[in-house]
PDB file of C-alpha atoms in Angstrom:
ATOM      1  CA  MET N 291      20.583  10.305 215.862  1.00 73.00           C
ATOM      2  CA  PHE N 292      23.791   8.825 215.333  1.00 83.00           C
ATOM      3  CA  GLU N 293      22.561   5.523 215.292  1.00 84.00           C
ATOM      4  CA  VAL N 294      20.003   6.381 212.577  1.00 86.00           C
ATOM      5  CA  VAL N 295      22.902   7.747 210.489  1.00 89.00           C
ATOM      6  CA  LEU N 296      24.883   4.598 210.929  1.00 91.00           C
ATOM      7  CA  LEU N 297      21.974   2.505 210.118  1.00 91.00           C
ATOM      8  CA  ALA N 298      21.379   4.358 207.036  1.00 89.00           C
ATOM      9  CA  VAL N 299      24.966   4.072 205.813  1.00 93.00           C
ATOM     10  CA  PHE N 300      25.001   0.171 206.531  1.00 93.00           C
ATOM     11  CA  ALA N 301      21.249  -0.328 204.986  1.00 94.00           C
ATOM     12  CA  VAL N 302      21.996   1.752 201.858  1.00 94.00           C
ATOM     13  CA  PHE N 303      25.176   0.081 201.168  1.00 94.00           C
ATOM     14  CA  LEU N 304      23.711  -3.369 201.568  1.00 94.00           C
ATOM     15  CA  ALA N 305      20.878  -2.463 199.183  1.00 94.00           C
ATOM     16  CA  TRP N 306      23.267  -1.113 196.834  1.00 95.00           C
ATOM     17  CA  PHE N 307      25.262  -4.162 196.877  1.00 92.00           C
ATOM     18  CA  ASP N 308      22.184  -6.199 195.884  1.00 90.00           C
ATOM     19  CA  GLY N 309      21.324  -3.617 193.097  1.00 88.00           C
ATOM     20  CA  ILE N 310      24.829  -4.020 191.377  1.00 90.00           C
ATOM     21  CA  GLY N 311      24.505  -7.968 191.699  1.00 86.00           C
ATOM     22  CA  GLU N 312      27.157  -8.607 194.310  1.00 86.00           C
ATOM     23  CA  SER N 313      24.742 -10.088 196.792  1.00 83.00           C
ATOM     24  CA  LYS N 314      21.272 -11.636 196.610  1.00 87.00           C
ATOM     25  CA  TYR N 315      20.515 -10.855 199.813  1.00 93.00           C
ATOM     26  CA  GLY N 316      21.444  -7.202 200.242  1.00 93.00           C
ATOM     27  CA  LEU N 317      17.846  -5.687 200.334  1.00 95.00           C
ATOM     28  CA  LYS N 318      16.797  -8.249 202.835  1.00 96.00           C
ATOM     29  CA  THR N 319      19.769  -7.949 205.025  1.00 96.00           C
ATOM     30  CA  ALA N 320      19.192  -3.931 204.871  1.00 96.00           C
ATOM     31  CA  PHE N 321      15.530  -4.493 206.103  1.00 97.00           C
ATOM     32  CA  LEU N 322      16.731  -7.158 208.738  1.00 97.00           C
ATOM     33  CA  LEU N 323      18.844  -4.279 210.252  1.00 96.00           C
ATOM     34  CA  ILE N 324      16.124  -1.975 209.933  1.00 96.00           C
ATOM     35  CA  PHE N 325      13.929  -4.397 211.789  1.00 97.00           C
ATOM     36  CA  LEU N 326      16.237  -4.904 214.675  1.00 96.00           C
ATOM     37  CA  PHE N 327      16.507  -1.151 215.013  1.00 95.00           C
ATOM     38  CA  ALA N 328      12.738  -0.835 214.989  1.00 94.00           C
ATOM     39  CA  GLY N 329      11.933  -3.728 216.920  1.00 95.00           C
ATOM     40  CA  LEU N 330      14.544  -3.196 219.759  1.00 94.00           C
ATOM     41  CA  ARG N 331      13.896   0.517 219.984  1.00 92.00           C
ATOM     42  CA  TYR N 332      13.037   1.980 223.279  1.00 92.00           C
ATOM     43  CA  ASN N 333      11.464   5.478 224.009  1.00 90.00           C
ATOM     44  CA  PHE N 334      12.184   6.476 220.405  1.00 86.00           C
ATOM     45  CA  GLY N 335      10.059   9.483 219.300  1.00 82.00           C
ATOM     46  CA  THR N 336       7.536  11.753 220.739  1.00 86.00           C
ATOM     47  CA  ASP N 337       4.548   9.270 221.270  1.00 91.00           C
ATOM     48  CA  TYR N 338       6.605   6.068 222.134  1.00 92.00           C
ATOM     49  CA  MET N 339       6.008   6.506 225.937  1.00 94.00           C
ATOM     50  CA  SER N 340       2.233   7.560 225.607  1.00 92.00           C
ATOM     51  CA  TYR N 341       1.517   4.410 223.862  1.00 93.00           C
ATOM     52  CA  LEU N 342       3.434   2.421 226.523  1.00 95.00           C
ATOM     53  CA  GLU N 343       1.232   3.966 229.278  1.00 93.00           C
ATOM     54  CA  MET N 344      -1.975   3.309 227.117  1.00 92.00           C
ATOM     55  CA  PHE N 345      -0.917  -0.435 226.945  1.00 94.00           C
ATOM     56  CA  LYS N 346      -0.241  -0.547 230.500  1.00 93.00           C
ATOM     57  CA  ASP N 347      -3.555   0.993 231.146  1.00 91.00           C
ATOM     58  CA  ILE N 348      -5.177  -1.733 228.889  1.00 91.00           C
ATOM     59  CA  GLU N 349      -3.444  -4.406 230.753  1.00 90.00           C
ATOM     60  CA  ARG N 350      -5.515  -3.879 233.812  1.00 88.00           C
ATOM     61  CA  TYR N 351      -8.842  -5.008 232.207  1.00 89.00           C
ATOM     62  CA  LYS N 352      -9.725  -8.640 232.760  1.00 89.00           C
ATOM     63  CA  ASP N 353     -11.638  -8.904 229.566  1.00 88.00           C
ATOM     64  CA  VAL N 354     -11.743  -7.195 226.140  1.00 84.00           C
ATOM     65  CA  SER N 355     -15.497  -6.364 226.816  1.00 83.00           C
ATOM     66  CA  ASP N 356     -14.609  -4.545 229.915  1.00 85.00           C
ATOM     67  CA  ILE N 357     -12.724  -1.922 228.274  1.00 81.00           C
ATOM     68  CA  ASP N 358     -14.493   1.596 228.204  1.00 79.00           C
ATOM     69  CA  TYR N 359     -13.425   2.656 224.846  1.00 75.00           C
ATOM     70  CA  SER N 360     -14.737   6.365 225.473  1.00 75.00           C
ATOM     71  CA  ASP N 361     -11.798   6.515 227.996  1.00 74.00           C
ATOM     72  CA  TYR N 362      -9.397   6.504 225.206  1.00 75.00           C
ATOM     73  CA  TYR N 363      -8.597   8.791 222.175  1.00 72.00           C
ATOM     74  CA  SER N 364      -7.482   5.447 220.146  1.00 72.00           C
ATOM     75  CA  GLU N 365      -9.538   3.766 217.795  1.00 84.00           C
ATOM     76  CA  SER N 366     -11.200   0.425 219.076  1.00 85.00           C
ATOM     77  CA  LEU N 367      -8.861  -2.140 216.936  1.00 91.00           C
ATOM     78  CA  TRP N 368      -5.760  -0.613 218.427  1.00 92.00           C
ATOM     79  CA  LEU N 369      -7.165  -0.980 222.032  1.00 91.00           C
ATOM     80  CA  ILE N 370      -8.165  -4.537 221.200  1.00 92.00           C
ATOM     81  CA  LEU N 371      -4.810  -5.184 219.650  1.00 94.00           C
ATOM     82  CA  CYS N 372      -3.236  -3.808 222.929  1.00 93.00           C
ATOM     83  CA  TYR N 373      -5.405  -6.233 224.836  1.00 93.00           C
ATOM     84  CA  LEU N 374      -4.417  -9.376 222.643  1.00 94.00           C
ATOM     85  CA  PHE N 375      -0.806  -8.541 223.309  1.00 96.00           C
ATOM     86  CA  LYS N 376      -1.462  -8.417 227.116  1.00 94.00           C
ATOM     87  CA  PRO N 377       0.146 -11.854 227.830  1.00 94.00           C
ATOM     88  CA  PHE N 378       3.179 -11.004 225.779  1.00 96.00           C
ATOM     89  CA  GLY N 379       3.875  -7.300 226.730  1.00 95.00           C
ATOM     90  CA  PHE N 380       4.286  -4.132 224.895  1.00 96.00           C
ATOM     91  CA  PHE N 381       7.755  -4.855 223.740  1.00 96.00           C
ATOM     92  CA  SER N 382       6.502  -7.882 222.138  1.00 97.00           C
ATOM     93  CA  MET N 383       3.727  -5.891 220.242  1.00 97.00           C
ATOM     94  CA  ILE N 384       6.311  -3.378 219.233  1.00 96.00           C
ATOM     95  CA  PHE N 385       8.631  -6.170 217.828  1.00 97.00           C
ATOM     96  CA  VAL N 386       5.842  -7.937 215.936  1.00 97.00           C
ATOM     97  CA  LEU N 387       4.593  -4.521 214.514  1.00 96.00           C
ATOM     98  CA  SER N 388       8.099  -3.619 213.471  1.00 96.00           C
ATOM     99  CA  ALA N 389       8.488  -6.847 211.546  1.00 97.00           C
ATOM    100  CA  PHE N 390       5.066  -5.970 209.721  1.00 96.00           C
ATOM    101  CA  TYR N 391       6.274  -2.410 208.935  1.00 96.00           C
ATOM    102  CA  CYS N 392       9.738  -3.610 207.421  1.00 96.00           C
ATOM    103  CA  TYR N 393       8.140  -6.669 205.547  1.00 95.00           C
ATOM    104  CA  THR N 394       5.592  -4.151 204.076  1.00 94.00           C
ATOM    105  CA  TYR N 395       8.274  -1.746 202.931  1.00 95.00           C
ATOM    106  CA  TYR N 396      10.419  -4.586 201.805  1.00 96.00           C
ATOM    107  CA  ILE N 397       7.821  -6.182 199.558  1.00 93.00           C
ATOM    108  CA  ILE N 398       6.893  -2.627 198.073  1.00 92.00           C
ATOM    109  CA  ILE N 399      10.392  -1.894 197.068  1.00 94.00           C
ATOM    110  CA  LYS N 400      11.185  -5.387 195.926  1.00 93.00           C
ATOM    111  CA  LYS N 401       7.968  -5.263 193.705  1.00 90.00           C
ATOM    112  CA  TYR N 402       8.004  -1.678 192.210  1.00 91.00           C
ATOM    113  CA  VAL N 403      11.492  -0.474 192.412  1.00 94.00           C
ATOM    114  CA  ASN N 404      14.276  -1.289 189.734  1.00 94.00           C
ATOM    115  CA  LYS N 405      16.966  -3.380 191.405  1.00 94.00           C
ATOM    116  CA  LYS N 406      19.627  -0.713 190.545  1.00 94.00           C
ATOM    117  CA  TYR N 407      17.785   1.980 192.537  1.00 95.00           C
ATOM    118  CA  TYR N 408      17.145  -0.376 195.773  1.00 95.00           C
ATOM    119  CA  TRP N 409      19.786   1.832 197.607  1.00 95.00           C
ATOM    120  CA  PHE N 410      17.847   5.052 196.750  1.00 96.00           C
ATOM    121  CA  ALA N 411      14.622   3.720 197.939  1.00 96.00           C
ATOM    122  CA  VAL N 412      16.180   2.440 201.148  1.00 95.00           C
ATOM    123  CA  LEU N 413      17.760   5.859 201.657  1.00 95.00           C
ATOM    124  CA  ILE N 414      14.529   7.559 201.135  1.00 95.00           C
ATOM    125  CA  TYR N 415      12.812   5.286 203.532  1.00 94.00           C
ATOM    126  CA  ILE N 416      15.335   5.846 206.309  1.00 93.00           C
ATOM    127  CA  CYS N 417      16.197   9.551 205.779  1.00 89.00           C
ATOM    128  CA  PHE N 418      12.881  11.149 204.817  1.00 86.00           C
ATOM    129  CA  THR N 419      11.613  11.790 208.364  1.00 79.00           C
ATOM    130  CA  ASP N 420       7.848  11.377 207.291  1.00 80.00           C
ATOM    131  CA  LEU N 421       8.563   7.710 206.807  1.00 84.00           C
ATOM    132  CA  MET N 422      10.656   5.492 209.020  1.00 90.00           C
ATOM    133  CA  LEU N 423      11.358   8.026 211.770  1.00 87.00           C
ATOM    134  CA  VAL N 424       7.756   9.331 212.233  1.00 88.00           C
ATOM    135  CA  GLN N 425       6.447   6.003 211.893  1.00 88.00           C
ATOM    136  CA  LEU N 426       8.543   4.754 214.689  1.00 90.00           C
ATOM    137  CA  SER N 427       6.678   7.210 216.902  1.00 90.00           C
ATOM    138  CA  ALA N 428       3.374   7.216 215.403  1.00 91.00           C
ATOM    139  CA  ILE N 429       2.688   3.647 215.847  1.00 93.00           C
ATOM    140  CA  ARG N 430      -1.018   3.393 215.170  1.00 92.00           C
ATOM    141  CA  GLN N 431      -0.640   5.576 211.957  1.00 93.00           C
ATOM    142  CA  ALA N 432       2.208   3.350 210.839  1.00 93.00           C
ATOM    143  CA  LEU N 433       0.156   0.471 211.101  1.00 95.00           C
ATOM    144  CA  SER N 434      -2.832   2.046 209.072  1.00 94.00           C
ATOM    145  CA  ILE N 435      -0.345   3.095 206.433  1.00 94.00           C
ATOM    146  CA  CYS N 436       0.944  -0.305 206.013  1.00 94.00           C
ATOM    147  CA  ILE N 437      -2.454  -1.977 205.595  1.00 95.00           C
ATOM    148  CA  PHE N 438      -3.223   0.770 203.146  1.00 93.00           C
ATOM    149  CA  ILE N 439      -0.097   0.016 201.114  1.00 91.00           C
ATOM    150  CA  TYR N 440      -1.326  -3.747 200.944  1.00 89.00           C
ATOM    151  CA  SER N 441      -4.730  -2.496 199.764  1.00 90.00           C
ATOM    152  CA  ILE N 442      -3.541  -0.300 197.014  1.00 86.00           C
ATOM    153  CA  GLN N 443      -2.641  -3.253 194.852  1.00 83.00           C
ATOM    154  CA  TYR N 444      -6.240  -4.007 194.556  1.00 84.00           C
ATOM    155  CA  LEU N 445      -6.744  -0.620 192.771  1.00 81.00           C
ATOM    156  CA  LEU N 446      -3.408  -0.540 190.855  1.00 78.00           C
ATOM    157  CA  GLU N 447      -4.053  -3.945 189.647  1.00 75.00           C
ATOM    158  CA  LYS N 448      -7.907  -3.602 189.137  1.00 73.00           C
ATOM    159  CA  ARG N 449      -8.210  -6.869 191.278  1.00 71.00           C
ATOM    160  CA  SER N 450     -10.872  -6.180 193.854  1.00 79.00           C
ATOM    161  CA  ILE N 451     -12.549  -2.998 194.861  1.00 84.00           C
ATOM    162  CA  ILE N 452     -14.354  -4.747 197.694  1.00 88.00           C
ATOM    163  CA  LYS N 453     -10.923  -5.942 199.318  1.00 90.00           C
ATOM    164  CA  TYR N 454      -9.612  -2.345 198.747  1.00 90.00           C
ATOM    165  CA  ILE N 455     -12.459  -0.915 200.613  1.00 91.00           C
ATOM    166  CA  ALA N 456     -12.487  -3.585 203.409  1.00 93.00           C
ATOM    167  CA  LEU N 457      -8.584  -2.968 204.066  1.00 93.00           C
ATOM    168  CA  CYS N 458      -9.114   0.734 204.164  1.00 93.00           C
ATOM    169  CA  ILE N 459     -11.839   0.288 206.669  1.00 93.00           C
ATOM    170  CA  LEU N 460      -9.483  -2.012 208.626  1.00 94.00           C
ATOM    171  CA  ALA N 461      -6.719   0.637 208.381  1.00 93.00           C
ATOM    172  CA  GLY N 462      -9.267   3.300 209.564  1.00 92.00           C
ATOM    173  CA  SER N 463     -10.070   1.105 212.597  1.00 91.00           C
ATOM    174  CA  PHE N 464      -6.492   1.516 213.834  1.00 92.00           C
ATOM    175  CA  HIS N 465      -6.160   5.094 212.868  1.00 91.00           C
ATOM    176  CA  THR N 466      -9.006   7.206 211.433  1.00 89.00           C
ATOM    177  CA  SER N 467      -6.563   8.343 208.746  1.00 89.00           C
ATOM    178  CA  GLY N 468      -7.132   5.272 206.879  1.00 88.00           C
ATOM    179  CA  PHE N 469     -10.568   5.976 206.022  1.00 91.00           C
ATOM    180  CA  SER N 470      -9.498   8.875 203.831  1.00 90.00           C
ATOM    181  CA  MET N 471      -7.910   6.498 201.426  1.00 90.00           C
ATOM    182  CA  LEU N 472     -11.352   5.593 200.350  1.00 89.00           C
ATOM    183  CA  LEU N 473     -11.289   8.871 198.495  1.00 88.00           C
ATOM    184  CA  LEU N 474      -8.977   7.311 195.933  1.00 85.00           C
ATOM    185  CA  LEU N 475     -12.010   5.635 194.620  1.00 83.00           C
ATOM    186  CA  ILE N 476     -13.129   8.973 192.974  1.00 82.00           C
ATOM    187  CA  PHE N 477     -10.082   8.689 190.640  1.00 75.00           C
ATOM    188  CA  TYR N 478     -11.333   5.207 189.512  1.00 70.00           C
ATOM    189  CA  PRO N 479     -15.138   6.135 188.392  1.00 54.00           C
ATOM    190  CA  LYS N 480     -15.102   3.474 185.749  1.00 55.00           C
ATOM    191  CA  TYR N 481     -13.513   0.844 187.759  1.00 47.00           C
ATOM    192  CA  SER N 482     -15.245  -2.586 187.100  1.00 46.00           C
ATOM    193  CA  ASP N 483     -14.697  -5.156 189.523  1.00 47.00           C
ATOM    194  CA  LYS N 484     -14.758  -8.534 187.625  1.00 49.00           C
ATOM    195  CA  ASN N 485     -13.441 -10.562 190.515  1.00 46.00           C
ATOM    196  CA  ASN N 486     -16.274 -10.048 192.966  1.00 46.00           C
TER     197      ASN N 486
END
């Protein structure tokens, strides 16, 4: 846990530096540190090793059509993703997913947070255990959450309800919790989709 505290101190300081105008790249550098921590981690969190074991199990299949999906508790797209990373290995998949997670949260902070509060957003992301720390263990859920984060802009900016639905279905295909995000449509009963 010491390394998480150290990461938080450096990342928050870099984001604060960006917020006060002392560095143009403070937030980017903060997320680069977070990415390196996330991408190079090993056996971090309660589910990490079970994901590694599942990946090793998927490696034994010669073709994606050979996978017996009923043998796994995971959703089909997760199993396919594991299979696609078979030539590169589990750690490459973790590295790529970590890049995706960090880029997602970097974009959301950059777009919606006032610059002077970058440090606070980074602090929340690292130190609230339901965010970065749990998502480093709950890898499928983290992917589903990140896809949802991308989808929400289509509702907030009233751009395309079809794209929102498609991304929620994609998120749910990695982890079923993504399907529950379709319930947000209830709060947009008069939504008119002019872009479809």
